[in-house]
Structures are given as structure tokens and as C-alpha cells.
CSV table of C-alpha atoms in Angstrom, one decimal:
chain,number,residue,atom,x,y,z
M,1,GLU,CA,73.4,122.0,112.7
M,2,GLY,CA,71.6,125.5,114.5
M,3,PRO,CA,73.1,125.5,118.0
M,4,TYR,CA,74.8,122.0,117.8
M,5,VAL,CA,77.9,120.6,116.2
M,6,ARG,CA,77.8,117.0,115.3
M,7,TYR,CA,80.9,114.6,115.4
M,8,GLU,CA,81.4,111.3,113.5
M,9,LEU,CA,83.7,108.8,115.6
M,10,GLN,CA,84.7,105.8,114.5
M,11,CYS,CA,84.7,103.9,117.9
M,12,SER,CA,85.3,100.3,119.8
M,13,ASP,CA,84.5,99.5,123.3
M,14,TRP,CA,85.2,97.1,125.3
M,15,ALA,CA,83.4,94.1,123.4
M,16,ILE,CA,86.0,93.4,121.3
M,17,ILE,CA,87.3,91.8,123.9
M,18,LEU,CA,85.3,89.4,123.5
M,19,GLU,CA,86.1,88.6,119.8
M,20,ARG,CA,90.3,87.7,120.9
M,21,ARG,CA,89.5,84.8,123.3
M,22,LEU,CA,88.6,81.2,122.5
M,23,ILE,CA,86.9,78.2,124.8
M,24,THR,CA,86.3,74.9,124.5
M,25,GLN,CA,83.7,73.8,126.8
M,26,SER,CA,80.6,71.6,127.1
M,27,TRP,CA,77.2,72.5,128.6
M,28,PRO,CA,75.0,70.0,129.1
M,29,ALA,CA,71.1,69.6,129.0
M,30,GLY,CA,69.5,71.1,132.4
M,31,THR,CA,72.2,74.0,131.7
M,32,PRO,CA,70.1,77.7,132.3
M,33,ASP,CA,71.5,80.4,129.5
M,34,SER,CA,73.1,82.4,132.6
M,35,THR,CA,76.4,80.0,134.0
M,36,VAL,CA,76.2,79.7,129.9
M,37,VAL,CA,77.3,83.2,130.7
M,38,ALA,CA,78.9,83.2,133.7
M,39,ASP,CA,81.1,81.0,132.4
M,40,LEU,CA,82.7,83.0,129.1
M,41,LEU,CA,83.2,86.0,131.2
M,42,SER,CA,85.2,83.2,133.1
M,43,VAL,CA,88.1,83.8,130.3
M,44,VAL,CA,87.5,86.8,130.0
M,45,PRO,CA,89.0,88.4,133.0
M,46,GLU,CA,89.1,92.1,131.4
M,47,LEU,CA,85.9,92.1,131.8
M,48,THR,CA,83.5,91.5,135.6
M,49,GLU,CA,79.7,91.2,135.6
M,50,GLY,CA,77.2,93.5,135.6
M,51,THR,CA,73.2,92.2,135.3
M,52,ILE,CA,72.9,88.9,134.2
M,53,VAL,CA,69.5,87.3,133.7
M,54,THR,CA,68.5,83.8,133.5
M,55,GLN,CA,66.3,84.2,130.9
M,56,ILE,CA,65.7,80.0,130.2
M,57,GLY,CA,66.6,77.5,132.2
M,58,ASP,CA,67.1,74.6,129.7
M,59,LEU,CA,69.6,75.4,126.4
M,60,GLY,CA,69.4,72.1,125.6
M,61,GLU,CA,72.8,70.8,124.8
M,62,LEU,CA,75.4,72.9,123.9
M,63,ASP,CA,79.3,72.3,122.7
M,64,TYR,CA,81.8,74.6,121.2
M,65,LYS,CA,85.4,74.1,120.2
M,66,ASP,CA,88.6,77.0,120.1
M,67,ALA,CA,85.0,78.6,119.3
M,68,ARG,CA,85.7,82.9,120.3
M,69,VAL,CA,83.8,84.6,122.8
M,70,ARG,CA,81.2,86.7,121.9
M,71,ASP,CA,79.8,84.0,118.6
M,72,VAL,CA,79.4,82.0,121.9
M,73,LEU,CA,77.4,84.8,123.1
M,74,ASP,CA,75.4,85.8,120.1
M,75,ASP,CA,74.3,82.6,119.5
M,76,VAL,CA,73.0,82.4,123.6
M,77,CYS,CA,71.2,85.1,122.7
M,78,ALA,CA,69.5,83.6,119.3
M,79,LEU,CA,68.6,80.9,121.0
M,80,THR,CA,66.5,82.8,123.8
M,81,GLY,CA,65.4,86.4,122.1
M,82,SER,CA,68.0,88.2,125.2
M,83,GLU,CA,70.9,90.9,124.3
M,84,TRP,CA,73.8,92.5,125.2
M,85,ASN,CA,76.8,94.8,126.2
M,86,VAL,CA,79.3,95.7,127.6
M,87,SER,CA,79.1,98.8,129.5
M,88,TYR,CA,81.4,102.4,129.5
M,89,ASP,CA,82.6,100.3,133.1
M,90,ALA,CA,84.2,97.3,131.3
M,91,LYS,CA,81.2,94.9,132.8
M,92,LEU,CA,78.7,93.1,130.6
M,93,ASN,CA,75.6,92.8,130.4
M,94,TYR,CA,72.4,90.3,129.6
M,95,TYR,CA,69.0,90.8,129.3
M,96,ARG,CA,65.4,90.2,127.9
M,97,ALA,CA,66.2,92.4,125.2
M,98,GLY,CA,63.4,95.4,125.7
M,99,SER,CA,63.5,94.9,130.0
M,100,ILE,CA,65.8,98.0,130.1
M,101,VAL,CA,63.9,101.2,130.2
M,102,ALA,CA,64.8,104.3,129.3
M,103,PRO,CA,64.4,108.0,132.1
M,104,PHE,CA,62.5,109.2,130.0
M,105,GLY,CA,60.8,108.9,126.2
M,106,LEU,CA,61.2,110.8,122.7
M,107,SER,CA,58.3,113.4,121.4
M,108,ASP,CA,57.1,115.9,118.8
M,109,GLN,CA,55.2,116.8,121.6
M,110,PRO,CA,57.6,116.8,124.4
M,111,ASP,CA,56.5,117.6,128.3
M,112,GLY,CA,60.1,118.4,128.5
M,113,VAL,CA,60.2,116.5,131.9
M,114,PHE,CA,59.2,112.7,131.1
M,115,THR,CA,59.3,113.2,127.2
M,116,MET,CA,61.9,115.2,125.3
M,117,PRO,CA,62.6,116.9,122.5
M,118,TYR,CA,64.1,114.7,119.1
M,119,ALA,CA,64.5,115.2,115.5
M,120,ILE,CA,64.1,112.4,112.7
M,121,GLU,CA,65.9,111.5,109.9
M,122,ASP,CA,64.4,108.2,108.9
M,123,ILE,CA,61.1,106.3,110.1
M,124,GLY,CA,61.0,102.5,108.3
M,125,SER,CA,60.5,98.8,107.9
M,126,ASP,CA,62.0,96.1,107.9
M,127,PHE,CA,60.0,92.5,107.2
M,128,ALA,CA,62.8,91.0,105.1
M,129,ASP,CA,63.3,87.9,107.2
M,130,ALA,CA,59.5,87.0,107.8
M,131,ALA,CA,58.2,83.8,109.2
M,132,ASN,CA,56.1,82.5,111.2
M,133,ARG,CA,57.0,78.7,110.8
M,134,VAL,CA,60.4,78.0,111.9
M,135,THR,CA,61.0,74.7,111.1
M,136,ILE,CA,64.9,73.7,112.8
M,137,LEU,CA,67.4,70.8,111.1
M,138,GLY,CA,69.7,69.7,112.9
M,139,ALA,CA,72.6,67.3,113.1
M,140,VAL,CA,71.7,63.8,111.5
M,141,THR,CA,72.5,61.5,113.8
M,142,ASP,CA,71.6,57.0,114.6
M,143,THR,CA,67.9,57.6,115.4
M,144,GLY,CA,67.3,60.1,112.6
M,145,GLU,CA,66.8,64.0,111.7
M,146,ILE,CA,66.7,66.5,114.6
M,147,ARG,CA,63.9,68.6,113.8
M,148,ALA,CA,62.2,70.8,115.4
M,149,VAL,CA,58.6,73.7,114.9
M,150,ALA,CA,57.4,76.5,116.2
M,151,ASP,CA,55.0,78.2,115.4
M,152,HIS,CA,52.8,82.3,115.5
M,153,ALA,CA,48.9,81.8,115.2
M,154,ALA,CA,48.4,85.9,115.3
M,155,SER,CA,51.0,86.0,112.5
M,156,GLN,CA,49.5,83.8,110.1
M,157,THR,CA,45.9,85.0,111.0
M,158,GLN,CA,47.2,88.3,110.0
M,159,TYR,CA,49.9,87.7,106.7
M,160,GLY,CA,49.3,83.9,105.9
M,161,LEU,CA,51.4,81.5,106.2
M,162,LEU,CA,55.5,82.4,106.0
M,163,SER,CA,57.9,79.4,105.7
M,164,ILE,CA,61.5,79.1,106.6
M,165,THR,CA,64.1,76.4,107.2
M,166,LEU,CA,66.5,76.9,109.3
M,167,VAL,CA,70.0,74.3,108.9
M,168,ASP,CA,73.0,74.0,111.8
M,169,ARG,CA,74.2,69.6,110.8
M,170,ASN,CA,76.2,71.2,114.7
M,171,LEU,CA,73.4,70.9,116.2
M,172,ALA,CA,72.4,68.4,117.8
M,173,ASP,CA,69.7,68.0,120.8
M,174,PRO,CA,66.0,69.0,120.4
M,175,THR,CA,65.6,70.9,123.5
M,176,THR,CA,68.4,73.3,122.0
M,177,ALA,CA,66.3,73.2,118.2
M,178,GLN,CA,63.2,73.3,119.8
M,179,VAL,CA,64.2,77.2,122.1
M,180,TRP,CA,66.2,78.2,118.6
M,181,ALA,CA,62.5,77.4,116.6
M,182,GLN,CA,60.5,79.1,118.6
M,183,THR,CA,62.9,82.1,119.1
M,184,GLU,CA,63.6,83.3,115.5
M,185,ALA,CA,59.4,82.5,115.1
M,186,ALA,CA,58.4,85.1,117.5
M,187,THR,CA,61.8,87.8,116.4
M,188,ARG,CA,60.2,87.1,113.0
M,189,SER,CA,56.8,87.5,112.7
M,190,PHE,CA,55.5,90.8,112.7
M,191,PRO,CA,57.5,93.4,110.7
M,192,LYS,CA,60.4,95.6,112.7
M,193,PRO,CA,60.0,99.7,113.0
M,194,THR,CA,63.0,101.6,112.2
M,195,TYR,CA,64.1,105.1,112.2
M,196,THR,CA,66.4,106.7,113.1
M,197,VAL,CA,66.3,110.4,115.2
M,198,VAL,CA,68.7,113.2,116.2
M,199,VAL,CA,68.5,113.1,120.6
M,200,TRP,CA,70.3,116.2,122.4
M,201,GLU,CA,69.2,115.5,126.2
M,202,PRO,CA,72.0,113.2,127.5
M,203,GLY,CA,71.0,110.2,129.6
M,204,LEU,CA,70.4,107.1,127.2
M,205,THR,CA,72.6,104.7,126.9
M,206,ARG,CA,73.1,101.3,124.4
M,207,GLY,CA,69.9,98.7,124.8
M,208,MET,CA,67.4,100.7,126.6
M,209,THR,CA,64.2,101.0,125.7
M,210,VAL,CA,62.9,104.6,124.9
M,211,PRO,CA,59.7,105.5,124.3
M,212,ILE,CA,59.0,106.9,121.0
M,213,GLU,CA,55.7,109.6,119.9
M,214,ALA,CA,55.3,111.0,116.9
M,215,VAL,CA,51.5,113.1,116.6
M,216,LYS,CA,51.9,113.7,113.4
M,217,TYR,CA,53.1,110.6,112.0
M,218,GLY,CA,50.3,108.3,114.3
M,219,ILE,CA,53.7,106.6,116.0
M,220,ASP,CA,53.3,105.9,119.5
M,221,ARG,CA,55.4,102.4,120.6
M,222,ASP,CA,58.3,102.2,122.5
M,223,MET,CA,61.8,101.4,120.5
């Protein structure tokens, strides 16, 4: 492609280790999410702690038996709206989505210092999982069914009421159900823009939020 050669590789990073380790453990109500992440890391000695930031001080009661470490980590992120990754030097990072800012932005009118050039391959949006009222149904206990509801008022005003019900009969804690409902309502309430671009400037890594500007298309947002 002009002066560039493009290589397409099939690779696996350190995170594959998380798929090969199992954990059986319970966490009582009142446990911060970062404590759960630290406990997961303790059963994977090949990895060390990178940036682990507490997002929620109480996930409610969690209970896992013979679960893959990666699956538990994914569940925690689903509850909190966070992200995780394993860096090239085998450090586990857990952080709020959008909190790691890239060292430069991308622009179709770059200045070469704060913004760099790129080539757009595809622009789109995804609203297939739209919902601005989320109902969570959990376990059926002696006192009744675990249930939590979360609404996103701004989305309901713009798009009308879009409801979804998610069911997990292993979910036995009301606090956990409410955290999950709130996170799902926040992430499903508006369309998710998608961009596929080619960048030649080094310095971007997984997990970064990158400002992207396309004056030609009227786009100026963080991705």
C-alpha cells in the first residue's frame, strides 16, 4: 500500500493463561471489585499486577466454582463497565473504560504533534443491543425472585422506551443484580460508533481511548 507493507498475523497474548486456570471462591457482599481482581491474579503466578483501579466498592455476593479466571474477570467487567488487558510484559490491568488517553489523536487534517494522519477503512454504528430500561432477574429464593431495574432517562427521551430482560438464575445477591442492571443500561442506551482505520504512527496500545476527527464526515469524538 504505497510505501507500506501490511502483515496479517494470528497471535495470542499473555491473556491466554487466564483461560487455562480455574478458580473456586466466594466473595461476600461489600467486596470491592479490585479485591476480586487481585484474588484472581493470585492464582495466575505468571502474571503480575499492573494498573488495577477500584471502580465499585460493593459488587454484592459473588460465588464461583471451577470457573475459568478469564470468565470471572469478564463477569466483573460486565458488572462494572470496566475493561481489562494483559500488557506485553505480562502485567494485568483493570481500569474504567475510556480512562487511558492516547498520546495523540487522529485527524484527517493532522498537525503532526497532537494529531496524526490515518486512513479510514470503514465507519458505522451498532445499536443492535439497544436498551434504556434493563430488568435483571436472578435466583428464586425463599423470599421471592431477585429482581433489579435500571432506567436511562436521556435515552428514553430520545429513542422512546427500549426494554430488555436479562436472566441469570445463579445470581443470588440484590446488590450484584442492581450493579449489573445499571451498567447494562449505561452501555446499551446509545448507538456505539465503530471505526476501522489504518495508523502509521507508533505509540498506541490496547485499551487506549483515541480522539478521532474526520472533518470531511463531521466526526469529532473519542474512541
